[in-house]
Coordinates of C-alpha atoms and ligand atoms in Angstrom, one line a residue:
M40 CA 140.0 65.0 74.8
S41 CA 137.1 66.3 72.9
A42 CA 135.8 69.5 71.4
Q43 CA 134.4 70.3 74.7
H44 CA 137.6 71.2 76.4
W45 CA 137.6 74.5 74.0
H46 CA 134.5 75.6 75.4
F47 CA 135.3 78.2 77.6
A48 CA 132.1 78.1 80.1
R49 CA 130.1 81.0 81.4
P50 CA 128.7 79.6 84.8
D51 CA 127.5 83.0 86.4
F52 CA 125.9 84.3 83.7
A53 CA 124.0 81.3 83.0
E54 CA 123.0 81.0 86.6
K55 CA 121.6 84.7 86.4
V56 CA 119.7 83.9 83.6
F57 CA 118.3 80.7 85.0
N58 CA 117.3 82.1 88.1
L59 CA 115.6 84.8 86.5
L60 CA 113.5 82.5 84.4
V61 CA 112.9 80.0 87.0
S62 CA 111.9 82.3 89.7
G63 CA 109.0 83.5 87.5
A64 CA 110.6 87.2 87.4
V65 CA 110.2 86.9 83.5
P66 CA 108.8 84.6 81.2
A67 CA 111.2 85.1 78.5
I68 CA 114.3 86.7 77.7
T69 CA 115.7 88.1 74.4
L70 CA 119.5 87.2 74.3
F71 CA 121.2 89.8 72.3
G72 CA 125.0 90.6 71.0
P73 CA 126.9 91.1 68.2
R74 CA 127.4 88.8 65.3
R75 CA 129.5 85.4 66.4
T76 CA 130.3 86.0 69.8
G77 CA 128.9 83.1 71.2
K78 CA 125.1 83.2 71.8
T79 CA 124.5 79.7 69.8
E80 CA 127.2 78.3 72.2
F81 CA 125.8 79.6 75.4
L82 CA 122.4 78.1 74.8
L83 CA 124.2 74.8 73.8
R84 CA 126.7 74.4 76.4
D85 CA 126.1 76.6 79.0
L86 CA 122.3 77.4 79.8
G87 CA 120.8 74.1 78.2
P88 CA 123.2 72.0 80.4
L89 CA 122.6 73.8 83.5
A90 CA 118.8 73.5 83.2
D91 CA 119.1 69.8 82.2
R92 CA 121.2 69.2 85.4
Q93 CA 118.8 71.2 87.7
G94 CA 115.9 68.5 86.1
H95 CA 114.4 71.0 83.7
R96 CA 113.4 69.7 80.0
V97 CA 115.2 71.7 77.3
V98 CA 114.1 72.1 73.9
Y99 CA 116.4 73.7 71.5
A100 CA 115.4 74.8 68.1
S101 CA 117.2 76.8 65.4
L102 CA 114.9 78.5 62.8
W103 CA 117.7 79.6 60.5
Q104 CA 118.8 77.7 57.5
S105 CA 116.8 74.5 59.0
P106 CA 115.7 72.2 55.9
V107 CA 112.0 72.6 57.0
S108 CA 109.7 75.6 57.7
P109 CA 110.0 77.3 61.3
L110 CA 106.6 75.7 62.2
A111 CA 108.0 71.9 61.0
T112 CA 111.1 72.6 63.0
L113 CA 109.3 73.6 66.1
I114 CA 107.3 70.4 65.9
Y115 CA 110.0 68.1 65.3
E116 CA 112.1 69.4 68.3
L117 CA 109.3 69.7 70.5
E118 CA 108.4 66.0 69.5
E119 CA 111.9 64.9 70.1
A120 CA 111.9 66.6 73.8
R121 CA 108.8 64.7 74.7
R122 CA 110.4 61.4 73.3
I123 CA 113.8 61.8 74.9
P124 CA 113.3 63.9 78.0
S125 CA 117.3 64.5 78.5
F126 CA 118.9 67.6 76.9
Q127 CA 122.3 66.0 77.2
A128 CA 121.2 62.5 75.7
R129 CA 119.7 64.3 72.6
F130 CA 123.0 66.3 72.0
D131 CA 125.7 64.0 73.2
G132 CA 125.3 62.0 69.8
G133 CA 126.5 65.5 68.0
L134 CA 125.0 66.2 64.7
R135 CA 122.0 64.9 64.4
Q136 CA 119.9 64.1 61.0
M137 CA 116.4 65.8 61.3
S138 CA 114.1 63.0 59.9
V139 CA 111.6 64.6 58.1
K140 CA 108.7 62.1 58.7
L141 CA 107.2 62.0 62.2
T142 CA 104.4 60.1 63.8
L143 CA 102.0 62.5 65.5
R144 CA 98.8 62.3 67.3
D145 CA 95.9 64.1 65.3
P146 CA 94.6 66.7 67.6
F147 CA 90.8 65.9 66.6
T148 CA 90.5 62.4 66.6
G149 CA 93.6 61.4 68.7
S150 CA 94.5 58.5 66.2
K151 CA 98.2 58.2 64.8
V152 CA 99.2 60.2 61.7
A153 CA 102.3 60.1 59.6
V154 CA 103.5 63.8 59.1
D155 CA 106.2 64.7 56.3
L156 CA 107.8 68.0 57.5
S157 CA 109.3 68.6 54.4
T158 CA 106.0 69.2 52.8
L159 CA 104.8 71.2 56.0
K160 CA 104.9 74.8 54.9
D161 CA 101.7 76.9 55.8
A162 CA 100.9 77.2 59.5
S163 CA 97.3 75.4 59.0
S164 CA 94.9 75.5 62.0
E165 CA 95.5 71.8 62.1
M166 CA 99.5 71.9 62.6
L167 CA 98.9 75.1 65.0
L168 CA 97.0 72.7 67.5
V169 CA 99.6 70.3 67.0
L170 CA 102.2 72.9 68.1
D171 CA 100.2 73.8 71.2
Q172 CA 99.7 70.4 72.4
L173 CA 103.3 69.5 72.2
L174 CA 103.9 72.8 73.8
G175 CA 101.2 71.6 76.5
Q176 CA 102.9 67.8 76.7
V177 CA 106.4 69.3 77.4
A178 CA 105.5 72.0 79.8
S179 CA 106.0 71.7 83.8
R180 CA 104.9 73.4 86.5
S181 CA 107.2 71.8 89.2
H182 CA 110.3 72.2 86.7
P183 CA 109.2 74.7 84.1
T184 CA 110.4 73.6 80.6
F185 CA 113.1 75.9 78.7
L186 CA 112.6 76.7 75.2
L187 CA 115.5 78.0 73.6
L188 CA 114.5 79.6 70.2
D189 CA 117.7 80.4 68.4
E190 CA 117.7 82.6 65.1
F191 CA 114.1 83.3 66.2
Q192 CA 113.6 86.6 63.9
E193 CA 112.9 84.0 61.1
V194 CA 109.9 82.7 62.7
A195 CA 107.8 85.2 61.2
N196 CA 109.2 84.2 57.6
G197 CA 107.1 82.3 55.1
P198 CA 103.8 82.0 54.6
G199 CA 101.4 81.8 57.6
G200 CA 104.3 83.5 59.4
A201 CA 102.0 85.9 61.5
D202 CA 99.8 83.1 62.1
L203 CA 102.3 81.3 63.8
V204 CA 104.0 84.0 65.8
A205 CA 100.4 84.8 67.3
A206 CA 99.7 80.9 68.0
L207 CA 103.2 80.6 69.8
R208 CA 102.6 83.7 72.1
T209 CA 99.2 82.4 73.0
S210 CA 100.4 79.1 73.9
L211 CA 103.1 80.4 76.0
D212 CA 100.9 82.7 77.9
K213 CA 98.7 80.1 78.5
R214 CA 101.4 78.1 80.3
K215 CA 103.4 81.1 82.2
G216 CA 105.3 79.3 84.8
A217 CA 105.3 76.1 83.1
L218 CA 107.2 77.1 79.8
V219 CA 110.0 79.6 79.9
S220 CA 111.7 80.8 76.7
V221 CA 115.3 82.4 75.7
F222 CA 114.8 83.9 72.2
T223 CA 118.2 84.8 70.4
G224 CA 119.3 85.8 67.1
S225 CA 122.3 87.1 64.9
S226 CA 120.0 90.5 64.2
L227 CA 118.5 92.2 67.4
Y228 CA 116.9 94.6 64.8
R229 CA 115.3 92.0 62.9
L230 CA 114.3 90.3 66.3
Q231 CA 112.8 93.4 68.0
A232 CA 110.8 93.5 64.6
V233 CA 109.3 90.4 65.6
F234 CA 108.5 91.5 69.2
N235 CA 108.3 95.6 69.3
R236 CA 105.9 96.2 66.6
R237 CA 102.6 97.5 68.4
T238 CA 100.4 94.9 66.3
A239 CA 102.6 92.1 67.1
P240 CA 101.7 89.5 69.5
F241 CA 105.0 89.4 71.4
F242 CA 105.1 93.3 72.5
R243 CA 106.8 93.6 75.5
F244 CA 106.8 89.7 76.3
A245 CA 110.6 89.1 76.9
Q246 CA 112.9 91.2 78.7
N247 CA 116.1 92.1 76.7
I248 CA 119.5 90.7 78.1
A249 CA 123.0 91.5 76.3
L250 CA 125.3 88.6 76.1
P251 CA 128.3 89.9 78.3
D252 CA 131.9 90.5 76.6
L253 CA 134.3 87.7 76.8
D254 CA 137.3 88.8 79.3
D255 CA 141.1 87.8 79.4
G256 CA 140.1 84.7 81.3
F257 CA 138.6 83.3 77.7
V258 CA 142.3 83.8 76.2
D259 CA 143.8 82.1 79.0
H260 CA 141.5 79.1 78.7
M261 CA 142.2 78.7 74.9
L262 CA 145.9 79.2 75.7
T263 CA 145.3 76.3 78.2
A264 CA 143.2 74.1 75.7
A265 CA 146.1 74.3 73.3
R266 CA 148.6 73.3 75.5
R267 CA 146.4 70.3 76.5
S268 CA 146.3 69.5 73.0
N269 CA 150.2 69.8 72.6
L270 CA 149.5 72.9 70.6
G271 CA 151.8 75.4 72.0
P272 CA 153.1 77.3 73.5
I273 CA 151.7 80.4 72.2
D274 CA 152.9 83.8 74.0
R275 CA 150.2 85.4 76.0
A276 CA 150.9 89.3 75.7
E277 CA 150.8 88.5 71.8
A278 CA 147.4 86.6 72.2
L279 CA 145.7 89.1 74.2
E280 CA 146.7 91.6 71.7
A281 CA 145.3 89.6 68.9
F282 CA 142.1 89.4 71.1
E283 CA 141.6 92.7 71.5
A284 CA 142.3 93.3 67.6
F285 CA 139.5 91.2 66.8
Q286 CA 137.2 93.0 69.3
K287 CA 137.2 90.0 71.7
N288 CA 135.1 87.9 69.2
P289 CA 135.6 84.2 69.8
E290 CA 135.3 83.0 66.6
F291 CA 138.1 85.4 65.3
F292 CA 140.3 84.9 68.1
R293 CA 140.3 81.0 67.7
K294 CA 140.9 81.4 63.9
W295 CA 144.0 83.5 64.9
L296 CA 144.8 80.8 67.1
R297 CA 145.0 78.1 64.7
E298 CA 147.1 80.2 62.6
R299 CA 149.6 80.9 64.9
V300 CA 149.9 77.4 65.9
F301 CA 150.8 76.5 62.1
N302 CA 152.7 79.4 61.7
P303 CA 154.9 79.7 65.1
A304 CA 157.7 81.8 63.1
S305 CA 155.5 84.3 61.1
D306 CA 155.8 88.0 62.5
K307 CA 152.8 88.8 64.8
E308 CA 151.6 92.1 62.5
A309 CA 151.9 90.1 59.1
L310 CA 149.8 87.1 60.9
L311 CA 147.1 89.3 62.1
K312 CA 147.1 90.7 58.5
Q313 CA 146.7 87.5 57.2
V314 CA 143.7 86.3 59.6
E315 CA 142.0 89.6 58.4
T316 CA 142.4 88.6 54.7
D317 CA 141.4 85.1 55.5
L318 CA 138.3 86.1 57.4
A319 CA 137.2 88.5 54.4
A320 CA 137.5 85.8 52.2
E321 CA 135.7 83.2 54.2
F322 CA 132.5 85.5 54.9
E323 CA 132.6 86.8 51.4
F324 CA 132.8 90.7 52.1
D325 CA 133.6 91.3 49.0
H326 CA 130.7 89.9 47.4
L327 CA 128.4 91.3 50.0
W328 CA 130.0 94.6 48.9
L329 CA 129.4 94.0 45.0
G330 CA 125.7 93.4 46.1
L331 CA 125.0 97.0 47.4
T332 CA 124.1 99.9 45.6
P333 CA 126.6 103.0 45.6
L334 CA 124.3 105.0 48.3
Q335 CA 124.1 101.7 50.5
R336 CA 127.7 101.5 50.4
A337 CA 127.9 105.2 51.6
T338 CA 125.6 104.6 54.0
A339 CA 127.4 101.5 55.5
R340 CA 130.6 103.4 55.5
M341 CA 129.2 106.3 57.5
I342 CA 127.8 104.0 59.9
A343 CA 131.2 101.9 60.1
E344 CA 133.1 105.5 60.6
K345 CA 130.4 106.5 63.2
V346 CA 129.4 109.7 61.2
P347 CA 126.6 111.4 63.9
Q348 CA 123.2 111.4 62.1
P349 CA 124.0 109.5 59.5
T350 CA 120.4 109.8 57.8
G351 CA 120.1 113.6 58.4
R352 CA 121.6 116.8 56.8
N353 CA 125.1 115.3 57.7
G354 CA 124.5 112.3 55.8
L355 CA 123.8 114.2 52.8
D356 CA 127.1 116.0 52.9
F357 CA 128.8 113.1 53.4
V358 CA 127.4 111.3 50.5
E359 CA 128.3 114.3 48.4
A360 CA 131.6 114.6 49.7
L361 CA 132.2 111.0 49.0
T362 CA 130.4 110.4 45.8
G363 CA 130.1 113.8 44.2
D364 CA 126.2 113.3 44.2
R365 CA 123.8 114.9 46.8
P366 CA 121.1 112.2 47.3
P367 CA 117.7 114.3 46.7
N368 CA 116.4 113.8 50.3
T369 CA 117.0 112.1 53.6
T370 CA 114.1 109.2 52.9
R371 CA 116.7 107.9 50.4
L372 CA 119.2 107.6 53.4
Q373 CA 116.8 106.1 55.6
T374 CA 115.5 103.3 52.7
A375 CA 119.3 102.6 52.3
R376 CA 120.0 101.9 56.1
D377 CA 116.7 99.8 56.3
T378 CA 117.5 97.6 53.7
L379 CA 121.2 97.1 54.9
A380 CA 119.4 96.1 58.5
S381 CA 116.9 93.8 56.8
R382 CA 120.0 92.2 54.9
S383 CA 121.4 92.1 58.8
I384 CA 124.5 94.1 57.8
L385 CA 123.5 96.9 60.5
D386 CA 122.1 96.2 63.7
K387 CA 120.4 98.8 66.1
I388 CA 121.4 98.3 69.9
D389 CA 120.6 100.6 72.6
G390 CA 119.0 103.0 69.9
M391 CA 122.5 103.5 68.1
W392 CA 123.2 101.9 64.5
S393 CA 126.3 99.9 64.0
I394 CA 127.6 97.3 61.4
S395 CA 126.5 93.9 63.1
D396 CA 129.8 92.3 62.5
P397 CA 133.0 94.3 63.8
V398 CA 135.4 92.6 61.6
L399 CA 133.2 93.6 58.5
E400 CA 133.2 97.2 59.9
D401 CA 137.1 97.2 60.0
W402 CA 137.1 95.8 56.7
I403 CA 134.6 98.8 55.4
R404 CA 136.8 101.3 56.9
A405 CA 139.6 100.1 55.4
R406 CA 138.4 100.2 51.5
P407 CA 139.6 103.0 49.4
R408 CA 137.3 105.9 49.9
S409 CA 136.8 105.9 46.1
D410 CA 135.1 102.8 46.4
F411 CA 131.4 103.5 47.0
Ligands
ATP638 N1 132.1 80.4 75.5 C1 133.0 79.9 74.1 N2 134.0 79.2 74.3 C2 134.7 79.0 73.3 N3 134.6 79.4 71.8 C3 133.5 79.9 71.8 C4 132.3 80.5 73.0 N4 131.6 81.1 72.4 C5 131.9 81.3 71.4 N5 132.9 80.6 70.8 C6 133.5 80.4 69.3 O1 132.7 81.4 68.6 C7 132.1 80.7 67.7 C8 131.0 81.6 67.4 O2 129.7 81.3 68.3 P1 128.2 81.1 68.4 O3 128.0 80.7 66.8 O4 127.8 80.6 69.5 O5 127.9 82.8 68.1 P2 126.6 83.5 67.7 O6 126.4 84.5 68.5 O7 125.4 82.4 68.0 O8 126.5 83.9 66.1 P3 125.4 84.3 65.4 O9 125.3 85.9 65.7 O10 126.2 84.3 64.1 O11 124.5 83.4 65.5 C9 131.9 79.2 68.1 O12 131.6 78.5 66.7 C10 133.0 79.1 68.8 O13 134.0 78.7 67.7
MG639 MG1 123.9 81.6 66.6

């Protein structure tokens, strides 16, 4: 038995995304959804393997918390995919150690050069050319290559970010039909900042698609996996209640399941509370809250409580009622909101602001009103 038997497959959704891209209907999609709902898992365990089985080359790169710059990560993953065409073969080995030294072909002279990715920070024109050439080498007209670019909002970070975004867009455009892309990120707001700025070269390039919510089938799958691992039985009705309590979040539900396995006798309400407390500690909500100014906290609370027009007159009244202080103008509220969004605490989906992590949202609502 392996970790794989815990994976709840999403074959229908994977097929839809696959067909949309392979048919040429769109060259790229942006896959979005709340924090920790399975975007990365979908790319790595559903869409990537499906495209691989259908004979497409698949390149996966995560641009967040990589030991090297976004450009270096892209170059590394493209070179790996060029060397080892099978996605499954590249990922079956489990977590790979990224080697920071690569031997690439010099784009001007054609001779081999050693590149140290750890020192590759800037998007120099030479390295952007290397990126373009690698994209050309992995592209295929008969079986378009899938570029799965996770945490793509980080692409523009760091020196030369804007040049990298522009170069990437040109390289992808040149190879429409031979390269298809899926962009995801843990913040739709920040992803859209890369795509939607009028001056940004990705404007209107990708179609937005929401990752569907998981349903009860996910819970049943988890209960079966637990039984097969001799970790059960677990009461289905209680499991469904916990799944709802955690807003259908797979990561939080799995945490609850582990706690239930190890505490078979504990009361169900007490167990839910325990998991909520553990999650708050694990994700350091306290620490995050302490790092906010009083106005930012009040703004986060308004958004958690779904106060209408939180950056208008309503917002001014709310802050005054909560803190006793009236902000001088609504611009202050907008700045607080934008700071929260740039830190990925808030997200904007379909024009509506919300706390990006539903468990954080519950946690904020449960704070005493005096804590602003
Ligand atoms: N289809 C699934 N089957 C089983 N478990 C899943 C599934 N999808 C997600 N999970 C669980 O939820 C966790 C979070 O998933 P994942 O990291 O893919 O979310 P994400 O949307 O990429 O998060 P972030 O927004 O932080 O990038 C996984 O580590 C896994 O435990
Ligand atoms: Mg992810």
